[in-house]
XYZ file of N, CA, C and O in Angstrom:
796
model
N 94.745 112.851 87.045
C 95.438 111.633 86.545
C 95.041 111.054 85.107
O 93.821 111.389 84.761
N 96.026 111.206 84.245
C 95.884 110.833 82.946
C 95.467 109.148 82.680
O 95.564 108.398 83.626
N 94.942 109.035 81.368
C 94.185 107.726 81.078
C 95.237 106.510 81.465
O 94.843 105.776 81.990
N 96.521 106.751 80.926
C 97.722 105.662 80.866
C 97.662 105.286 82.131
O 98.114 104.116 82.398
N 97.966 106.237 83.173
C 98.596 105.986 84.452
C 97.475 105.460 85.333
O 97.664 104.731 86.079
N 96.281 105.601 85.040
C 94.975 105.177 85.671
C 94.832 103.617 85.350
O 94.914 102.853 86.345
N 95.092 103.343 83.859
C 95.073 102.053 83.817
C 96.131 101.237 84.222
O 96.103 100.234 84.649
N 97.649 101.854 84.146
C 98.401 100.887 84.532
C 98.251 100.926 86.171
O 98.911 99.639 86.674
N 97.973 101.670 86.885
C 97.579 101.463 88.260
C 96.698 100.169 88.595
O 96.859 99.410 89.380
N 95.768 100.189 87.832
C 94.634 98.790 87.826
C 95.499 97.652 87.515
O 95.220 96.560 88.131
N 96.107 97.760 86.344
C 96.949 96.525 85.685
C 97.863 96.021 87.045
O 97.878 94.790 87.296
N 98.690 96.962 87.592
C 99.506 96.613 88.588
C 98.435 95.948 89.907
O 99.171 94.898 90.453
N 97.416 96.661 89.972
C 96.799 96.001 91.186
C 96.026 94.439 90.824
O 96.094 93.624 91.921
N 96.147 94.264 89.577
C 95.635 92.946 89.174
C 96.796 91.968 89.236
O 96.744 90.744 89.905
N 97.789 92.600 89.119
C 99.239 91.409 88.841
C 99.790 91.395 90.202
O 100.551 90.448 90.681
N 99.247 92.242 91.444
C 99.483 91.916 92.750
C 98.916 90.498 93.195
O 99.392 89.623 94.248
N 98.127 89.831 92.474
C 97.131 88.638 92.804
C 97.272 87.603 91.762
O 97.254 86.339 92.170
N 97.131 88.027 90.605
C 97.324 86.714 89.556
C 98.370 87.369 88.356
O 98.868 88.363 88.408
N 98.514 86.368 87.674
C 99.603 86.684 86.478
C 98.809 86.868 85.375
O 97.912 86.179 84.912
N 99.259 87.839 84.734
C 98.848 88.146 83.307
C 99.555 88.160 82.163
O 100.814 88.941 82.350
N 99.093 87.764 81.157
C 100.066 87.982 79.843
C 99.843 89.376 79.215
O 98.743 89.774 79.500
N 100.617 89.946 78.252
C 100.527 91.200 77.852
C 98.900 90.937 76.704
O 98.104 91.844 76.764
N 98.742 89.875 76.202
C 97.615 89.780 75.469
C 96.172 89.711 76.151
O 95.232 90.446 76.021
N 96.596 89.238 77.585
C 95.240 89.340 78.806
C 95.110 90.843 79.097
O 94.017 91.590 79.091
N 96.465 91.600 79.280
C 96.430 92.958 79.522
C 95.532 93.709 78.415
O 94.707 94.655 78.877
N 95.948 93.694 77.496
C 95.241 94.210 76.180
C 93.621 94.088 76.113
O 92.872 94.797 75.688
N 93.322 92.878 76.434
C 91.759 92.101 76.361
C 91.046 93.175 77.537
O 90.116 93.661 77.364
N 91.738 93.250 78.513
C 91.138 93.816 79.935
C 90.809 95.490 79.509
O 89.899 95.959 79.645
N 92.108 96.152 78.976
C 92.078 97.299 78.628
C 90.916 97.643 77.764
O 90.248 98.676 77.988
N 90.732 96.859 76.687
C 89.725 97.183 75.883
C 88.156 97.015 76.373
O 86.953 97.514 75.690
N 88.085 96.676 77.705
C 86.839 96.535 78.306
C 86.652 97.646 79.497
O 85.577 97.680 80.043
N 87.424 98.600 79.657
C 87.532 99.619 80.707
C 86.552 100.747 80.429
O 86.988 101.182 79.047
N 86.214 101.477 81.314
C 85.635 102.612 81.007
C 86.184 103.802 82.252
O 86.347 103.142 83.358
N 86.731 104.664 81.938
C 87.401 106.016 82.619
C 86.416 106.807 82.916
O 85.808 107.403 81.992
N 86.323 107.314 84.175
C 85.249 108.285 84.760
C 86.053 109.178 85.555
O 86.577 108.933 86.521
N 86.025 110.445 85.232
C 86.385 111.666 86.094
C 85.384 112.360 86.911
O 84.539 112.991 86.292
N 85.316 112.396 88.142
C 84.454 113.085 88.975
C 84.970 114.334 89.918
O 86.350 114.266 90.218
N 84.387 115.275 89.913
C 84.573 116.356 90.408
C 84.144 116.049 92.075
O 83.482 115.327 92.478
N 84.779 116.945 92.789
C 84.495 116.741 94.457
C 82.918 116.765 94.493
O 82.164 117.994 93.940
N 82.332 116.096 95.293
C 80.890 116.128 95.412
C 79.804 115.210 94.362
O 78.807 115.211 94.469
N 80.475 115.226 93.120
C 79.855 114.295 92.129
C 79.615 112.831 92.546
O 80.328 112.555 93.128
N 78.272 112.508 92.013
C 77.842 111.154 92.200
C 78.358 109.994 91.450
O 78.244 110.422 90.135
N 78.683 109.052 91.689
C 79.135 107.902 90.924
C 77.778 107.009 90.937
O 77.509 106.380 89.872
N 77.097 107.061 91.852
C 75.935 106.090 92.099
C 74.969 107.010 93.021
O 75.227 107.221 93.971
N 73.687 106.837 92.459
C 72.472 107.425 93.317
C 71.729 106.598 93.999
O 71.352 105.461 93.427
N 71.034 106.577 95.079
C 69.934 105.652 95.440
C 68.814 105.483 94.450
O 68.327 106.516 93.915
N 68.515 104.266 94.036
C 67.401 104.041 93.077
C 68.111 103.496 91.839
O 67.256 103.096 91.058
N 69.456 104.040 91.602
C 69.978 103.409 90.566
C 70.348 101.930 90.518
O 70.839 101.449 91.837
N 70.473 101.146 89.412
C 71.105 99.621 89.678
C 72.338 99.798 89.436
O 73.000 100.527 88.178
N 73.374 99.363 90.269
C 75.029 99.341 89.977
C 75.404 98.170 89.079
O 74.832 97.236 89.154
N 75.889 98.661 87.840
C 75.943 97.800 86.838
C 77.428 97.502 86.408
O 77.743 97.083 85.479
N 78.308 98.009 87.537
C 79.894 97.981 87.278
C 80.704 97.695 88.405
O 80.098 98.048 89.749
N 81.723 97.219 88.152
C 82.830 97.234 89.336
C 83.378 98.408 89.414
O 84.139 98.798 88.032
N 84.050 99.128 90.437
C 84.585 100.216 90.236
C 85.864 100.504 90.983
O 86.016 100.271 92.481
N 86.995 100.587 90.321
C 88.309 100.921 90.832
C 88.626 102.286 91.067
O 88.605 103.083 89.816
N 89.209 102.568 92.262
C 89.690 104.137 92.330
C 91.270 104.158 91.745
O 91.886 103.643 92.867
N 91.258 104.915 90.772
C 92.776 104.891 90.358
C 93.412 106.334 91.180
O 94.539 106.381 91.375
N 92.525 107.391 91.443
C 93.251 108.577 91.943
C 91.994 109.159 92.747
O 90.669 109.157 92.399
N 92.035 109.706 93.735
C 91.150 110.329 94.724
C 90.606 109.549 95.781
O 90.899 108.553 96.257
N 89.213 110.030 96.271
C 88.634 109.175 97.387
C 87.022 109.115 97.160
O 86.504 110.076 96.367
N 86.449 108.312 97.507
C 84.980 108.031 97.293
C 84.307 107.520 98.673
O 84.952 106.719 99.422
N 83.125 107.947 99.081
C 82.215 107.315 100.300
C 80.955 106.801 99.840
O 80.205 107.490 99.017
N 80.725 105.762 100.483
C 79.096 105.597 100.285
C 78.493 105.757 101.356
O 78.854 105.469 102.454
N 77.111 105.956 101.164
C 76.225 106.128 102.465
C 74.668 106.009 102.116
O 74.450 106.031 100.844
N 74.087 105.675 103.269
C 72.651 105.827 102.846
C 71.976 106.945 103.914
O 72.572 107.323 104.784
N 70.791 107.203 103.443
C 69.873 108.175 104.406
C 68.942 107.459 105.235
O 68.227 106.753 104.742
N 68.690 107.554 106.623
C 67.898 107.314 107.465
C 66.751 107.640 107.306
O 66.257 108.720 106.527
N 65.642 107.180 108.064
C 64.214 107.707 107.998
C 64.211 109.341 108.667
O 63.341 109.989 108.269
N 65.399 109.502 109.484
C 65.415 111.046 109.830
C 66.186 111.857 108.973
O 66.589 113.112 109.235
N 66.526 111.304 107.873
C 67.417 112.286 106.739
C 69.057 112.273 107.185
O 69.414 112.999 106.459
N 69.386 111.492 107.966
C 70.947 111.305 108.305
C 71.699 110.710 107.417
O 71.114 109.465 107.309
N 72.756 111.256 107.117
C 73.614 110.225 106.380
C 74.426 109.277 107.284
O 74.987 109.657 108.234
N 74.430 107.950 106.876
C 75.178 107.140 107.174
C 76.232 106.162 106.672
O 75.906 105.740 105.479
N 77.565 106.633 106.897
C 78.757 106.221 105.911
C 78.726 104.556 106.063
O 78.940 104.063 107.216
N 78.996 103.896 105.017
C 78.973 102.339 105.029
C 80.512 102.024 104.426
O 80.929 100.975 104.755
N 81.043 102.906 103.419
C 82.241 102.536 102.980
C 82.856 103.785 102.684
O 82.530 105.114 102.455
N 84.470 103.884 102.921
C 85.057 104.831 102.621
C 86.182 104.135 101.413
O 86.896 103.137 101.741
N 86.871 104.984 100.608
C 87.672 104.471 99.766
C 88.603 105.305 99.150
O 88.439 106.612 98.686
N 90.095 104.805 99.033
C 90.988 106.005 98.417
C 91.588 105.043 97.554
O 91.080 103.993 96.789
N 92.868 105.514 96.761
C 93.389 104.786 95.517
C 93.670 103.271 95.786
O 94.038 102.903 96.955
N 93.573 102.562 94.807
C 93.470 101.180 94.727
C 92.694 100.227 95.403
O 92.612 98.974 95.929
N 91.709 101.067 95.869
C 90.356 100.108 96.307
C 89.234 100.299 95.607
O 88.993 100.931 94.628
N 88.408 99.006 95.536
C 87.239 99.041 94.959
C 85.945 99.406 95.743
O 85.958 99.234 96.910
N 85.036 100.383 95.400
C 83.984 100.894 95.934
C 82.641 100.496 95.113
O 82.462 100.918 94.158
N 81.536 100.021 95.821
C 80.419 99.538 94.901
C 79.314 99.457 96.090
O 79.538 99.051 97.094
N 78.075 99.490 95.541
C 76.876 98.575 96.170
C 77.040 97.240 95.589
O 76.116 96.866 94.590
N 77.405 96.253 96.570
C 77.595 94.921 95.835
C 76.295 94.192 95.800
O 75.915 93.446 95.021
N 75.540 94.660 96.696
C 73.782 93.980 96.785
C 73.093 94.451 95.550
O 72.684 93.611 94.864
N 73.494 95.597 95.277
C 72.442 96.200 93.929
C 73.229 95.359 92.790
O 72.531 94.914 91.911
N 74.706 95.395 92.756
C 75.439 94.883 91.659
C 74.943 93.350 91.364
O 74.721 92.791 90.150
N 75.086 92.450 92.702
C 74.768 91.155 92.362
C 73.402 90.835 92.172
O 72.755 89.877 91.600
N 72.406 91.697 92.952
C 70.950 91.262 93.050
C 70.303 91.830 91.669
O 68.992 91.747 91.276
N 70.971 93.088 91.155
C 70.318 93.804 90.076
C 69.095 94.525 90.317
O 68.044 94.887 89.778
N 69.198 94.742 91.923
C 68.029 95.435 92.425
C 68.346 97.157 92.456
O 69.499 97.203 92.742
N 67.454 98.115 92.610
C 67.887 99.460 92.787
C 68.649 99.615 94.127
O 68.422 99.050 95.108
N 69.927 100.155 94.283
C 70.741 100.681 95.041
C 70.048 101.244 96.103
O 69.111 102.263 96.014
N 70.551 101.156 97.511
C 69.914 101.833 98.514
C 71.045 102.821 99.055
O 70.971 103.428 100.170
N 71.973 103.051 98.400
C 73.075 103.882 98.845
C 73.340 104.996 97.632
O 72.983 104.823 96.613
N 74.214 105.999 98.226
C 74.845 106.814 97.295
C 76.166 106.762 97.369
O 76.923 106.315 98.307
N 77.176 106.749 96.411
C 78.323 106.708 96.262
C 78.769 107.978 95.517
O 78.594 108.596 94.499
N 79.640 108.947 96.332
C 79.882 110.339 96.090
C 81.507 110.508 96.094
O 82.433 110.154 97.009
N 82.015 111.333 95.183
C 83.489 111.744 95.283
C 83.727 112.857 96.333
O 82.978 113.736 96.677
N 84.608 112.492 97.241
C 85.072 113.328 98.423
C 86.035 114.210 97.985
O 86.238 115.192 98.275
N 86.849 113.863 96.713
C 87.671 115.059 95.989
C 87.694 114.589 94.727
O 86.981 113.574 94.212
N 88.409 115.355 93.892
C 88.409 115.106 92.525
C 89.190 113.495 92.175
O 90.008 113.143 93.126
N 88.194 112.965 91.827
C 88.395 111.379 91.486
C 88.659 110.717 90.206
O 87.668 111.165 89.367
N 89.446 109.844 89.888
C 89.318 108.900 88.762
C 88.975 107.739 89.056
O 89.697 107.196 89.674
N 87.998 107.270 88.318
C 87.633 105.962 88.773
C 87.707 105.138 87.319
O 87.304 105.721 86.068
N 87.976 103.613 87.534
C 87.886 102.912 86.314
C 86.741 101.942 86.456
O 86.698 101.315 87.740
N 85.933 101.793 85.510
C 84.784 101.060 85.695
C 84.862 99.861 84.745
O 85.345 99.867 83.500
N 84.296 98.524 85.050
C 84.149 97.408 84.322
C 82.650 97.033 84.378
O 82.244 96.800 85.466
N 82.117 96.989 83.358
C 80.670 96.713 83.261
C 80.540 95.197 83.839
O 81.247 94.380 83.345
N 79.206 94.731 84.080
C 78.997 93.443 84.641
C 79.018 92.515 83.691
O 79.638 91.391 83.449
N 78.804 92.844 82.196
C 78.593 92.253 80.972
C 80.076 91.764 80.630
O 80.341 90.604 80.370
N 81.076 93.057 80.613
C 82.027 92.860 80.141
C 82.917 92.011 81.245
O 83.901 91.053 80.640
N 82.760 91.946 82.428
C 83.166 91.254 83.565
C 83.153 89.794 83.312
O 84.051 88.988 83.312
N 81.724 89.293 83.183
C 81.493 88.276 82.902
C 82.087 87.423 81.564
O 82.441 86.339 81.707
N 82.309 88.281 80.741
C 83.160 87.894 79.324
C 84.669 87.413 79.579
O 85.315 86.263 79.312
N 85.354 88.569 80.614
C 86.610 88.325 80.984
C 86.767 87.248 81.738
O 87.796 86.471 81.674
N 85.794 86.737 82.667
C 85.880 85.500 83.519
C 86.162 84.283 82.541
O 86.815 83.475 82.767
N 85.476 84.190 81.267
C 85.677 83.171 80.382
C 86.729 83.279 79.683
O 87.239 82.161 79.209
N 87.247 84.317 79.339
C 88.406 84.692 78.468
C 89.648 84.413 79.129
O 90.606 83.864 78.576
N 89.650 85.025 80.124
C 91.082 84.884 81.160
C 90.545 84.427 82.548
O 90.069 85.159 83.427
N 90.665 83.229 82.549
C 90.362 82.516 83.902
C 90.865 83.172 85.337
O 90.244 83.136 86.297
N 92.075 83.453 84.922
C 92.831 84.414 86.017
C 92.198 85.510 86.873
O 92.165 85.785 87.900
N 91.242 86.073 85.842
C 90.567 87.360 86.268
C 89.627 86.812 87.337
O 88.972 87.396 88.217
N 88.702 85.405 87.001
C 88.140 84.760 87.883
C 88.385 84.667 89.096
O 87.659 85.150 90.321
N 89.594 84.327 89.047
C 90.263 83.919 90.378
C 90.694 84.901 91.230
O 90.372 85.251 92.444
N 90.902 86.209 90.459
C 91.114 87.460 91.038
C 89.851 87.903 91.892
O 89.854 88.391 93.150
N 88.654 87.988 91.325
C 87.463 88.291 91.999
C 86.753 87.299 92.894
O 86.323 87.993 93.860
N 87.349 85.997 92.799
C 86.981 85.002 93.911
C 87.390 85.545 95.216
O 87.007 85.586 96.469
N 88.809 85.852 95.073
C 89.648 86.286 96.096
C 89.345 87.672 96.694
O 89.272 87.774 98.057
N 88.954 88.467 95.727
C 88.326 89.926 96.455
C 86.915 89.589 96.984
O 86.974 90.204 98.045
N 86.051 88.779 96.658
C 84.714 88.658 97.343
C 85.077 87.957 98.478
O 84.443 88.147 99.645
N 85.866 87.001 98.782
C 86.249 86.561 100.149
C 86.577 87.325 100.860
O 86.301 87.381 102.152
N 87.683 88.237 100.501
C 88.114 89.307 101.407
C 87.196 90.231 101.692
O 87.216 90.670 102.970
N 86.354 90.611 101.098
C 85.073 91.564 101.237
C 84.286 91.358 102.272
O 83.787 91.555 103.229
N 84.184 89.892 102.223
C 82.916 89.160 103.049
C 83.563 89.096 104.478
O 82.985 89.415 105.372
N 84.908 88.885 104.472
C 85.461 88.489 105.870
C 85.638 89.874 106.451
O 85.541 90.126 107.560
N 85.911 90.917 105.677
C 85.869 92.453 106.087
C 84.484 92.912 106.833
O 84.487 93.429 107.865
N 83.596 92.408 106.038
C 82.481 92.762 106.429
C 81.863 92.003 107.619
O 81.348 92.719 108.505
N 82.211 91.051 107.740
C 81.773 89.994 109.012
C 82.710 90.491 110.197
O 82.086 90.810 111.287
N 84.056 91.054 109.903
C 84.646 91.769 111.098
C 84.217 93.099 111.660
O 84.146 93.333 112.935
N 83.743 93.836 110.567
C 83.165 95.073 110.986
C 81.674 95.027 111.697
O 81.430 95.356 112.678
N 80.998 93.824 111.348
C 79.605 93.607 111.727
C 79.829 93.300 113.356
O 79.068 93.691 114.244
N 81.058 92.264 113.504
C 81.313 91.928 115.172
C 81.952 93.003 115.897
O 81.328 93.334 116.753
N 82.665 93.891 115.193
C 83.146 95.018 116.224
C 82.077 95.983 116.518
O 82.059 96.408 117.557
N 81.185 96.399 115.760
C 80.124 97.370 115.787
C 79.134 96.535 117.133
O 78.673 97.206 117.584
N 78.933 95.200 117.140
C 78.081 94.957 118.047
C 78.768 94.458 119.521
O 78.082 94.413 120.478
N 80.218 94.186 119.449
C 80.636 93.832 120.527
C 82.146 94.366 121.354
O 82.508 94.089 122.235
N 82.430 95.257 120.314
C 83.890 96.075 120.646
C 83.432 97.573 121.046
O 82.535 98.185 120.222
N 84.088 98.012 121.971
C 83.617 99.450 122.400
C 84.303 100.397 121.232
O 85.145 100.042 120.419
N 83.928 101.693 121.384
C 84.309 102.713 120.237
C 85.861 102.851 120.129
O 86.289 103.278 119.124
N 86.302 103.047 121.372
C 87.885 103.308 121.496
C 88.669 102.203 120.753
O 89.374 102.458 119.912
N 88.215 100.859 120.857
C 88.932 99.616 120.102
C 88.719 99.749 118.613
O 89.369 99.540 117.769
N 87.378 100.311 118.254
C 86.822 100.236 116.838
C 87.685 101.521 116.220
O 88.214 101.281 115.064
N 88.132 102.698 117.031
C 88.672 103.643 116.226
C 90.243 103.148 116.120
O 90.816 103.346 115.049
N 90.868 102.518 116.888
C 92.081 102.257 116.795
C 92.355 101.159 116.037
O 93.343 100.922 115.235
N 91.472 100.245 115.727
C 91.616 99.277 114.738
C 91.297 99.948 113.229
O 92.133 99.488 112.351
N 90.531 100.682 113.163
C 90.305 101.555 111.970
C 91.587 102.333 111.683
O 92.026 102.248 110.406
N 92.240 102.901 112.502
C 93.461 103.951 112.007
C 94.493 103.025 112.146
O 95.639 103.471 111.179
N 94.510 101.696 112.357
C 95.510 100.789 112.366
C 95.585 100.150 110.904
O 96.585 99.745 110.033
N 94.223 99.759 110.435
C 94.020 98.886 109.351
C 94.209 99.885 108.089
O 94.525 99.513 106.893
N 93.683 101.174 108.407
C 93.607 102.108 107.287
C 94.551 103.431 107.467
O 94.155 104.420 107.724
N 95.790 103.113 107.489
C 96.750 104.480 108.128
C 96.681 105.419 107.216
O 96.815 106.538 107.897
N 96.400 105.388 105.899
C 96.410 106.470 104.870
C 95.136 107.283 104.919
O 94.856 108.220 103.990
N 94.015 106.742 105.480
C 92.466 107.303 105.155
C 92.084 108.576 106.280
O 91.483 109.142 105.583
N 92.559 108.551 107.233
C 91.823 109.533 108.033
C 92.287 110.953 107.937
O 91.266 111.598 108.090
N 93.230 111.255 107.240
C 93.271 112.441 106.810
C 92.752 112.910 105.625
O 92.834 114.366 105.101
N 91.978 112.047 104.809
C 91.692 112.100 103.708
C 89.997 112.854 103.733
O 89.632 113.144 102.815
N 89.318 112.347 104.791
C 87.847 112.556 104.795
C 87.568 113.372 106.184
O 88.330 113.520 107.232
N 86.322 113.962 105.930
C 85.942 114.838 107.065
C 85.777 113.954 108.000
O 85.359 113.022 108.185
N 85.848 114.774 109.423
C 85.429 113.851 110.855
C 84.287 113.402 110.818
O 84.023 112.291 111.238
N 83.240 114.221 110.320
C 81.618 113.634 110.239
C 81.446 112.337 109.668
O 80.858 111.290 109.827
N 82.535 112.090 108.239
C 82.305 110.728 107.702
C 82.821 109.909 108.343
O 82.398 108.588 108.617
N 84.024 109.932 109.031
C 84.669 108.938 109.828
C 83.990 108.396 111.103
O 83.808 107.422 111.313
N 83.407 109.673 111.771
C 82.616 109.199 112.842
C 81.194 108.240 112.335
O 80.804 107.711 113.271
N 80.643 108.778 111.299
C 79.572 107.911 110.812
C 79.900 106.634 110.834
O 79.083 105.623 110.840
N 81.112 106.362 110.079
C 81.572 104.949 109.752
C 81.602 104.341 110.864
O 81.387 103.075 110.898
N 82.062 104.865 112.012
C 82.311 103.998 113.272
C 81.170 104.139 114.013
O 81.327 103.377 115.103
N 80.087 105.029 113.781
C 78.835 104.788 114.590
C 79.013 105.614 115.741
O 78.363 105.092 116.668
N 79.691 106.645 115.680
C 79.770 107.531 116.793
C 79.619 108.918 116.300
O 79.368 109.060 115.091
N 79.521 109.931 117.343
C 79.399 111.308 117.037
C 80.684 111.908 116.741
O 81.751 111.657 117.098
N 80.626 113.091 116.121
C 81.771 113.755 116.106
C 82.695 114.211 117.110
O 83.785 113.987 117.454
N 81.991 114.787 117.898
C 82.624 115.155 119.307
C 83.017 113.939 120.269
O 84.352 113.994 120.637
N 82.523 112.823 119.924
C 82.993 111.551 120.882
C 84.452 110.831 119.960
O 85.337 110.471 120.360
N 84.197 111.069 118.468
C 85.619 110.951 117.695
C 86.652 111.900 118.127
O 87.873 111.425 118.338
N 86.460 113.047 118.281
C 87.310 113.945 118.610
C 88.004 113.747 120.045
O 89.317 113.681 120.315
N 87.081 113.175 121.071
C 87.578 112.589 122.218
C 88.635 111.488 122.194
O 89.656 111.580 122.794
N 88.032 110.508 121.275
C 89.147 109.400 121.020
C 90.237 109.533 120.467
O 91.199 108.998 120.810
N 90.379 110.492 119.706
C 91.510 110.967 118.913
C 92.564 111.646 119.851
O 93.761 111.242 119.790
N 91.970 112.389 121.004
C 92.674 113.261 121.966
C 93.408 111.866 122.828
O 94.435 111.766 123.075
N 92.448 111.001 123.216
C 92.768 109.958 124.159
C 93.867 109.023 123.577
O 94.996 108.827 123.960
N 93.731 108.698 122.174
C 94.657 108.018 121.761
C 96.024 108.605 121.148
O 97.096 108.080 121.575
N 96.253 109.784 121.180
C 97.635 110.502 121.001
C 98.037 110.674 122.431
O 99.339 110.438 122.479
N 97.394 110.791 123.695
C 97.926 110.681 124.971
C 98.404 109.234 125.194
O 99.487 108.831 125.823
N 97.605 108.170 124.719
C 98.028 106.828 125.159
C 99.391 106.471 124.224
O 100.223 105.753 124.960
N 99.466 106.967 122.994
C 100.612 106.692 122.193
C 101.771 107.492 122.692
O 102.896 107.060 122.896
N 101.677 108.635 123.067
C 102.960 109.629 123.577
C 103.000 109.925 124.988
O 103.910 110.280 125.292
């Protein structure tokens, strides 16, 4: 994806929530960094401090941590028009406990924390945008925490494919299974069960 198309996608994303003047757009664009990742390339590694907010303009990313047995545990999946980050590291300025890696060739737009803080002052609507985004992220996290502790795996799977209709075909089964907290074999069973229930 070329730079102009990537930036246009981000500006459209902002404008879904807030109103921006052309002078605002020019100021935002001046603060952006474009990063292109190859498949399997890392955007963030464990131990690094996350210093940017990251928008996926094209491609897909996933975030995971490794447990004491060396197993990967997927915490986030992201496709176009999604933000993916280690918010704990970004907000606390502590080293990340996660890896963020490209699932395919991916174009990411970054805004540094310093630049974003300046934009909050220069364009108050950008502050409103992030307030709403953070609220939405918190609600999503609470819902996911509730589901993992109180809802059966089949219901979690159905909620996942209903909420994220375009995502299941973009990621390997092992990542989706890890995200849902189940085995690959059980995910395969749930997919078959769902197909039977639907048809």
